[in-house]
Coordinates of C-alpha atoms in Angstrom, one line a residue:
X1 CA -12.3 -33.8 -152.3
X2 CA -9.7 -31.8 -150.4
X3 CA -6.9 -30.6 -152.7
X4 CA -3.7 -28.0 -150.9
X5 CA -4.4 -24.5 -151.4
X6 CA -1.2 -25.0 -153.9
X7 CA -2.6 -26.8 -156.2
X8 CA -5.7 -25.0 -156.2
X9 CA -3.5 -21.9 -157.5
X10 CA -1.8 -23.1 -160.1
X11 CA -3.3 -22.9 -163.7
X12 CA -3.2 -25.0 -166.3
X13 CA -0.9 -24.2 -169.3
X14 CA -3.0 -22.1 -171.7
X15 CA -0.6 -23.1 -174.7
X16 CA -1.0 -26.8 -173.9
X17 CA -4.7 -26.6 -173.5
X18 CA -4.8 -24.6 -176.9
X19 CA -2.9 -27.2 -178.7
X20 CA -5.3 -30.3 -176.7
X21 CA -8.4 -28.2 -178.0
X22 CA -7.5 -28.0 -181.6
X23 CA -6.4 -31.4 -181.7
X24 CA -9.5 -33.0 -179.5
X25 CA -11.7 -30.9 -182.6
X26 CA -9.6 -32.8 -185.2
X27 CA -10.1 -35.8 -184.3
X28 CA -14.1 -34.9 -184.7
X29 CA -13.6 -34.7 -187.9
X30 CA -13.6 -30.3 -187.6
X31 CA -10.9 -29.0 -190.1
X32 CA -8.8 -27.0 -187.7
X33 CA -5.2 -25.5 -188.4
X34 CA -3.2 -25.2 -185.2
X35 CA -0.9 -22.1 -184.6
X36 CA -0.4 -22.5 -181.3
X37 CA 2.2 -25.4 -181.2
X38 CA 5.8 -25.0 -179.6
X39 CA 7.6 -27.3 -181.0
X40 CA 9.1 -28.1 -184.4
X41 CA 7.2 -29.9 -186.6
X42 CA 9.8 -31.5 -188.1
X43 CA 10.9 -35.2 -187.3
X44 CA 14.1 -36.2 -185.2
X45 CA 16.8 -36.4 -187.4
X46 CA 17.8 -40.1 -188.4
X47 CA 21.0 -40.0 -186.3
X48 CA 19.6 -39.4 -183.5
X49 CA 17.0 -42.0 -184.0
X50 CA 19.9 -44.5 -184.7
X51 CA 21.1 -43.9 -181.5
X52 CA 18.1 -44.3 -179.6
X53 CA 17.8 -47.8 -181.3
X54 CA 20.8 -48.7 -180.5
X55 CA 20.8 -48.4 -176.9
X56 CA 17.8 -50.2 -176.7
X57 CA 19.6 -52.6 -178.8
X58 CA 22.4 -52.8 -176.7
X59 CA 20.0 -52.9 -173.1
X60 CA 20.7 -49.8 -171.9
X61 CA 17.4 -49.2 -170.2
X62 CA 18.2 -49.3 -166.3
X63 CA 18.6 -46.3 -164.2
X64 CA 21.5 -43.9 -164.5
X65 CA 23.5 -41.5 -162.2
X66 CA 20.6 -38.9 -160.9
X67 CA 22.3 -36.1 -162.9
X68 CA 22.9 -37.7 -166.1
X69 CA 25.3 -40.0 -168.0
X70 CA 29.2 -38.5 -168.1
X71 CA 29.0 -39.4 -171.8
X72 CA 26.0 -36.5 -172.0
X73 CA 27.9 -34.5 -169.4
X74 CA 30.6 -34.2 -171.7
X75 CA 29.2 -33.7 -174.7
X76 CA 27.2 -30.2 -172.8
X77 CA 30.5 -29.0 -171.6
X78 CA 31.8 -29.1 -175.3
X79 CA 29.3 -28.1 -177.0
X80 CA 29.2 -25.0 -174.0
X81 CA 32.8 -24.0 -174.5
X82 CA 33.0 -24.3 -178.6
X83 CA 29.3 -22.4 -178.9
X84 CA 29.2 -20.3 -176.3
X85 CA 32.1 -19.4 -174.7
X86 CA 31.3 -20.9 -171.4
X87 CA 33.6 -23.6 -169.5
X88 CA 32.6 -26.2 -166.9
X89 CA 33.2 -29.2 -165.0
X90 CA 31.6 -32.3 -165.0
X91 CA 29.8 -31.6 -161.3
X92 CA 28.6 -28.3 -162.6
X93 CA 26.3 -29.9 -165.1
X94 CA 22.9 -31.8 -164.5
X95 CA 20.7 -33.1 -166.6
X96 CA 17.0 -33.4 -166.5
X97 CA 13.7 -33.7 -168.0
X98 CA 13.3 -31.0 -170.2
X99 CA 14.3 -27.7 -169.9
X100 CA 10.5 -27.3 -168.2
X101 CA 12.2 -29.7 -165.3
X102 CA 15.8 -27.9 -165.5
X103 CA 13.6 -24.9 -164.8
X104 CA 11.9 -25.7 -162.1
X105 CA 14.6 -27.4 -159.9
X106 CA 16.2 -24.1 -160.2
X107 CA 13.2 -22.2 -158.5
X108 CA 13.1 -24.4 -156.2
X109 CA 16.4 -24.6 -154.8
X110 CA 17.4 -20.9 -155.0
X111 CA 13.6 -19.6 -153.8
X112 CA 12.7 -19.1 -150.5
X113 CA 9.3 -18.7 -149.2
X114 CA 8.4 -14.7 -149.9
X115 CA 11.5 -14.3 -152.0
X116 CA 10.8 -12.5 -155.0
X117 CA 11.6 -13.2 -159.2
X118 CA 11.6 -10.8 -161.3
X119 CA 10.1 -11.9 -164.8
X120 CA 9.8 -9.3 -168.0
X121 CA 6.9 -9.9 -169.9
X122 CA 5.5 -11.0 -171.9
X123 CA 7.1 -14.2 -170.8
X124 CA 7.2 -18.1 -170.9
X125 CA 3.6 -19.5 -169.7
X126 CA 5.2 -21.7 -167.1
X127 CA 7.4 -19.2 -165.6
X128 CA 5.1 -17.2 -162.9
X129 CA 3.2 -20.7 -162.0
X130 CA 7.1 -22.2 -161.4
X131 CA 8.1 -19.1 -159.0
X132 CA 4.9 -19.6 -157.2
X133 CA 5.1 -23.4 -156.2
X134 CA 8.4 -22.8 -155.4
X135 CA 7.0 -20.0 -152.8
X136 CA 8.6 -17.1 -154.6
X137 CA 6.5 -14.2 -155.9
X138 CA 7.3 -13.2 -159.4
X139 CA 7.7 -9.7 -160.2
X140 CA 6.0 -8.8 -164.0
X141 CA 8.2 -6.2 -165.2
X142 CA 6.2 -4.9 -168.6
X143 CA 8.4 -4.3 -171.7
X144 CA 8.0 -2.0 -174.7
X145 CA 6.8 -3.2 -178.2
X146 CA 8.4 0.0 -179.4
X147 CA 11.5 -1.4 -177.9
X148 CA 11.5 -5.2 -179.3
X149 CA 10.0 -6.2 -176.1
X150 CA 13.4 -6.1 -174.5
X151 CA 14.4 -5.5 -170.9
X152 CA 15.5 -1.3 -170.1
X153 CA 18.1 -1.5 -167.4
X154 CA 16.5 1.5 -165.6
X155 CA 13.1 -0.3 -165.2
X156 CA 15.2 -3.1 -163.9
X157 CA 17.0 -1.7 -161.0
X158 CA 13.7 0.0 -160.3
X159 CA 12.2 -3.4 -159.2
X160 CA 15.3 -4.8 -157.5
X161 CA 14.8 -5.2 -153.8
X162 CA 16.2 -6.5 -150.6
X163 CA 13.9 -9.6 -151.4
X164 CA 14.9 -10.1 -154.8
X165 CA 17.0 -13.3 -155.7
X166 CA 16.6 -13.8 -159.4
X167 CA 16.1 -12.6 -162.7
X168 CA 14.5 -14.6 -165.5
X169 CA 16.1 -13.8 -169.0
X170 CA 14.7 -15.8 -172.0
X171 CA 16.9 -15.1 -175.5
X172 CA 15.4 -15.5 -177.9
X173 CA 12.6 -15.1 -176.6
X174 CA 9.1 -17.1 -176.2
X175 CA 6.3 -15.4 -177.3
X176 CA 8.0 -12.4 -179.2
X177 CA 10.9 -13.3 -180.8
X178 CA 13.2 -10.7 -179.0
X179 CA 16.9 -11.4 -179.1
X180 CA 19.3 -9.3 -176.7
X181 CA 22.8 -8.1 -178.2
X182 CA 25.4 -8.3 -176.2
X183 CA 25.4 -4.8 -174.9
X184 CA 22.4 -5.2 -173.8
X185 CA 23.2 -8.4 -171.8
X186 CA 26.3 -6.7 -170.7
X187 CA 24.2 -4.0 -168.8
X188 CA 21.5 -6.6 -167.3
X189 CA 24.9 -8.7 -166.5
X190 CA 26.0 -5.4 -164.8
X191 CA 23.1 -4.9 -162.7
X192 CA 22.9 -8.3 -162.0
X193 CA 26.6 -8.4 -160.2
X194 CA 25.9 -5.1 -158.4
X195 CA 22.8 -6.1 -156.6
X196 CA 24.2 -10.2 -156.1
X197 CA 21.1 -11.6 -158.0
X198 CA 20.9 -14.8 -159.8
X199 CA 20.1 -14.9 -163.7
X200 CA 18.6 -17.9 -164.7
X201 CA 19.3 -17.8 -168.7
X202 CA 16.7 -19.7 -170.7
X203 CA 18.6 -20.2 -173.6
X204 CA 16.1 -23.2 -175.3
X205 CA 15.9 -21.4 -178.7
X206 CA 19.4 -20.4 -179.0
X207 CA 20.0 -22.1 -182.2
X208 CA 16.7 -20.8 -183.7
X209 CA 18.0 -17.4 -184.6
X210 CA 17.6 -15.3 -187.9
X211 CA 20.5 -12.8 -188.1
X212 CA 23.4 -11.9 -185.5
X213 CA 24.3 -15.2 -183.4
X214 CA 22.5 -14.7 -179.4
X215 CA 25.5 -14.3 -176.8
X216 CA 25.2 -16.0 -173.4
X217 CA 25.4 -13.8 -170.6
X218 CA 27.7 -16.8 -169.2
X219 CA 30.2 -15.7 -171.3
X220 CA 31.0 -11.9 -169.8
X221 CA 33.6 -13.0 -167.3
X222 CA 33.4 -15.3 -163.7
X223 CA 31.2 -12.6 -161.9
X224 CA 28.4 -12.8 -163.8
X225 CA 29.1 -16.6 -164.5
X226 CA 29.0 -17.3 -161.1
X227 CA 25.1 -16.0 -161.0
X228 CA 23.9 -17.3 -164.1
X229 CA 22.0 -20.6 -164.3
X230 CA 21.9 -21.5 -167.8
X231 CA 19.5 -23.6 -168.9
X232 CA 19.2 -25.4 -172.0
X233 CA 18.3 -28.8 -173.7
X234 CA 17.6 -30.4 -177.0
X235 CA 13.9 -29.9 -177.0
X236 CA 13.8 -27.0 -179.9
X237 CA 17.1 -26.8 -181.9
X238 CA 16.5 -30.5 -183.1
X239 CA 13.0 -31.7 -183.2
X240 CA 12.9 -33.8 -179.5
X241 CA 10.5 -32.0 -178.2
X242 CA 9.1 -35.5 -176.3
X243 CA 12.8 -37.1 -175.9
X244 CA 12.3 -34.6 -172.6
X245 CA 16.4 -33.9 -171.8
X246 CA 17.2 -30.5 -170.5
X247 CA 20.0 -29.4 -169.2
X248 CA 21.7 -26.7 -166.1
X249 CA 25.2 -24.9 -166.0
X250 CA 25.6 -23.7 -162.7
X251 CA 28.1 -23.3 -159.7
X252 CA 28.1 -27.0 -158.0
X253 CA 26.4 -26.0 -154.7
X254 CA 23.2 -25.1 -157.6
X255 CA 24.0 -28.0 -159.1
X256 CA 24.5 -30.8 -155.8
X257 CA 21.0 -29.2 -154.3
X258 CA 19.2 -30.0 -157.9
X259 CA 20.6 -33.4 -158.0
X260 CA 19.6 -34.4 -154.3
X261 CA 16.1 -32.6 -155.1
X262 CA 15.6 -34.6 -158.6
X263 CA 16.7 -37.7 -156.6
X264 CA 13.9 -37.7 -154.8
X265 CA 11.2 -36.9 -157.9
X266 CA 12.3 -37.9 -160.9
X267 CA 15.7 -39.8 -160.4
X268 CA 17.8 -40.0 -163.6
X269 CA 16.4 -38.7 -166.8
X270 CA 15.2 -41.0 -169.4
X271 CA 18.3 -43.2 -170.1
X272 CA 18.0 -43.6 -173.9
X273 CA 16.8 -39.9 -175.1
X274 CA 20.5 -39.2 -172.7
X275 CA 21.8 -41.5 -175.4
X276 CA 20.6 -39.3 -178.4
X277 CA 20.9 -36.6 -176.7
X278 CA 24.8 -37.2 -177.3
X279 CA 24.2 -37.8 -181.1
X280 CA 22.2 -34.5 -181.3
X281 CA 25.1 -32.8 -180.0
X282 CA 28.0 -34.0 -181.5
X283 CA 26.4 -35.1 -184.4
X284 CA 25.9 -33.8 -188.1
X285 CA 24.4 -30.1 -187.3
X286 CA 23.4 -29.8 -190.6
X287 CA 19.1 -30.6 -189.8
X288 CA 19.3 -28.1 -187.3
X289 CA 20.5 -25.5 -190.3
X290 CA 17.7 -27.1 -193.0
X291 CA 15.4 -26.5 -190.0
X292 CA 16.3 -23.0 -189.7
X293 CA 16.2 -22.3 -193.4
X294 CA 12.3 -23.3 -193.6
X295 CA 11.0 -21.1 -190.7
X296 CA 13.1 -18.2 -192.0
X297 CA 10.9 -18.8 -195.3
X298 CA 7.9 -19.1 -192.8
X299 CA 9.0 -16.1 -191.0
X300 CA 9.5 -13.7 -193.8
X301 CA 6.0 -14.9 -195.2
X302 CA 4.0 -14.7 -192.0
X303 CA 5.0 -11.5 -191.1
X304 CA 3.9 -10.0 -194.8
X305 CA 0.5 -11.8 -194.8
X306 CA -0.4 -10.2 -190.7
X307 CA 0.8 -6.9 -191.7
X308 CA -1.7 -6.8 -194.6
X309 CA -5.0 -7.8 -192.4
X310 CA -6.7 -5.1 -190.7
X311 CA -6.3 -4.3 -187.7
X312 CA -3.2 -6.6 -187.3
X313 CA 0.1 -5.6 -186.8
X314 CA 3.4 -7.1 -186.1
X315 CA 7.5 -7.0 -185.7
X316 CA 9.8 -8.8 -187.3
X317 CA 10.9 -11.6 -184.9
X318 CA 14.9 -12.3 -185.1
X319 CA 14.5 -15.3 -183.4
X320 CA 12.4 -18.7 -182.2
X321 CA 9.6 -19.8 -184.5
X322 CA 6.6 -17.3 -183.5
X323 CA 5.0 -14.4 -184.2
X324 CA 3.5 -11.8 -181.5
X325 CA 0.7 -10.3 -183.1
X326 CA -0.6 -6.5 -182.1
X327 CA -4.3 -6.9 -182.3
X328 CA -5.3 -4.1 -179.9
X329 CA -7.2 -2.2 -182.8
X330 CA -9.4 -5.2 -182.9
X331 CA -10.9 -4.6 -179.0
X332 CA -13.8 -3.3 -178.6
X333 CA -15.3 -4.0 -182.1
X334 CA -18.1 -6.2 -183.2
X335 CA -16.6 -8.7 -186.3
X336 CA -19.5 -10.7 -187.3
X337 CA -21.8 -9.6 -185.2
X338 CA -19.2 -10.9 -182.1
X339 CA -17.9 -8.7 -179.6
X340 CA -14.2 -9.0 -179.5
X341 CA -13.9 -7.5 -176.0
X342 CA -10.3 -8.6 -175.0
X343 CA -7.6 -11.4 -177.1
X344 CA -9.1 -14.0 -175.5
X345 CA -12.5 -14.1 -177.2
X346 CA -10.7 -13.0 -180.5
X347 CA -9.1 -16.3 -179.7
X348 CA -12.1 -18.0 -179.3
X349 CA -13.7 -16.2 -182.4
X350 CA -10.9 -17.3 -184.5
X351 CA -11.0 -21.1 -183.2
X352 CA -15.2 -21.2 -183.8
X353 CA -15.1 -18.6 -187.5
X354 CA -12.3 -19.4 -189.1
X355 CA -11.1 -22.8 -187.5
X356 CA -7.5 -21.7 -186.7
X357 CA -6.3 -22.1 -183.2
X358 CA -3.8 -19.4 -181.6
X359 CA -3.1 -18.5 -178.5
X360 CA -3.9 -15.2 -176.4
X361 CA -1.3 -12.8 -175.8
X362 CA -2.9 -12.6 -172.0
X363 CA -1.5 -16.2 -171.9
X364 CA 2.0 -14.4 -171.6
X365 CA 1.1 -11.2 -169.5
X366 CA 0.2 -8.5 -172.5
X367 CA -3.2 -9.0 -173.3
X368 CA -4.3 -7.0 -176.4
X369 CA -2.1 -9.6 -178.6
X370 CA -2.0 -13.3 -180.4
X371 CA 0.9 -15.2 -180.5
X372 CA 1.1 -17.3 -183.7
X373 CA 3.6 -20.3 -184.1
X374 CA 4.9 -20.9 -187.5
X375 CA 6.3 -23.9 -186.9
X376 CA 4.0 -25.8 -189.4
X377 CA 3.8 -26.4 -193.1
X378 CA 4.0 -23.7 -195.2
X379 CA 0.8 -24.4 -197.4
X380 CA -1.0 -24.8 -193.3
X381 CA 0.3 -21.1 -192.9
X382 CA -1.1 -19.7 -196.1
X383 CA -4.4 -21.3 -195.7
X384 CA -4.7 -20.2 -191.9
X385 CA -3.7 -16.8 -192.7
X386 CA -6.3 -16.8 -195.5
X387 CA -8.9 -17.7 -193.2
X388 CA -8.1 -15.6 -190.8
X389 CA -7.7 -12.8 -193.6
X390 CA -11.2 -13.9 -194.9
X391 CA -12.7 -13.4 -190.6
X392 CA -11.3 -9.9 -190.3
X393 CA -10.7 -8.0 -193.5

């Protein structure tokens, strides 16, 4: 069977196929814990349900403009300007599938064939596959752990080139936890302007933060606002991980080239999540805080147990819902008569020993860690970190 030579090089999501593993061995009857999840695991708040049921209710079930209801629109543009300091008009919003989708209608209308993207890792799974069906090239620019896994401007304008057009800036971040002050932003925001290159800011765990409040880089005046895409949705922050509504802020020429390129692939997004979408955003905030509160618990536990187990070491995340574990003691050593020889047959080790499923740090471009979620019960997480204390120690 003859498949395009793009298809052939693009790999599947190694989170997603984690999470499908661990699940297809539970439902053999195998007790497996799953740290590998992104997502919540906490329901959609009732409000937000209501809604839902209510629109169906009501019939509205038939196709809506390509970019999203006004009523949603509206609610994204408030909920912009009173969080984050950001102001825009109704055609400079657009509404789409997920954040996933908001992400990749932005690649492909601001990448041309060749052009390159630069992406710090570690990063987002999705986000070098993305550049690459939209025939960019993405640039891996390696961060420090010694330095939170942040962005240094100096490596930055070292891989800015005349084929450069974007920068990919996740805060907080997905798989460490890193959260960029606004100083730092400021400088990246600087170098950015200087050099004319777009930032697309994924800004999906925003509301999942553990001390100071993450700035948008939207927010530092209209030269830097004009280059940022901002991308966002309701995925994370409250518990619609399947509702699939994401959102872009960008100047309308982004915008009007993503609306006539989801016209012809998705149309509108799902008409009622756009409906609870509304009531997540102008509704009671208060899940989104009880939320919060638990993985904070879960945070401040987690990283207590890892740093006790040998040959496991980790940072303090200040924000999302995972940890990224520093397990490059552990390569090169036999555990149980295995030979761990890179993260992802630790991975495996820990899947088959002690039945808990993570997720390789290679997954995210830095090999040598694990990247556990903590977005599950407390009593899961102490019994997973016991078993995996019982595998290594």
């Amino acid at each position: 069977m003859y498949l395009s030579e793009r298809a052939k090089g693009i790999d599947e999501s190694p989170t997603l196929a984690i999470s499908s593993k661990a699940k297809e061995m539970k439902n053999e009857g195998i007790d497996i814990i799953g740290l590998g999840a992104g997502e919540p695991d906490f329901d959609t708040p009732e409000h937000i349900k209501a809604e839902a049921i209510k629109a169906i209710e009501e019939g509205f079930t038939n196709y809506t403009p390509v970019a999203g209801i006004k009523e949603l629109k509206e609610a994204i543009i408030k909920k912009l300007k009173l969080e984050n300091d950001v102001e825009y008009k109704l055609d400079e919003i657009i509404v789409s599938s997920g954040a996933k989708h908001s992400l990749y209608n932005t690649l492909q209308v601001i990448c041309d064939d060749g052009d390159e993207v630069i992406v710090p890792a570690p990063y987002w799974v999705s986000y070098p596959q993305q550049i690459k069906l939209a025939g960019g090239e993405p640039i891996i620019l390696e961060t420090d752990e010694t330095n939170g896994f942040k962005l240094e401007s100096e490596a930055l304008e070292g891989q800015i080139t005349d084929k450069t057009c974007a920068l990919i800036l996740n805060t907080p971040s997905n798989p460490t936890g890193a959260v960029y002050t606004e100083e730092e932003l400021k400088e990246i925001a600087r170098i950015a302007v200087e050099n004319n290159i777009y930032i697309i800011a994924d800004e999906i765990y925003e509301k999942i933060h553990y001390g100071q409040k993450p700035v948008s880089i939207a927010s530092f005046g209209q030269e830097v606002n004009n280059l940022t895409i901002l991308v966002n949705g309701v995925s994370k922050a409250y518990s619609m991980t399947g509702w699939r509504i994401g959102y872009v802020a960008a100047k309308e020429e982004i915008v009007d080239a993503m609306s006539k390129l989801q016209s012809h692939s998705t149309s509108n997004p799902n008409s009622v999540a756009q409906k609870a979408s509304v009531a997540a955003l102008e509704g009671s905030q208060e899940p989104v805080a009880e939320m919060l509160e638990a993985f904070k618990e879960r945070r401040d536990y987690i990283v207590e147990r890892i740093n006790r187990i040998n040959g496991l070491s980790a940072r303090t995340p200040q924000g999302a819902f995972y940890l990224f574990v520093n397990v490059k003691e552990l390569i090169g050593s036999k555990i149980k008569g295995v030979k761990i020889i890179d993260d992802q047959k630790l991975v495996e080790f820990l899947l088959t020993e002690a039945k808990v499923a993570v997720v390789p740090g290679s997954a995210f471009g830095a090999p040598g860690y694990l990247r556990l979620s903590y977005a599950t019960s407390l009593e899961d997480l102490t019994e997973a970190l016991d078993r995996i204390a019982d595998c290594l120690d």
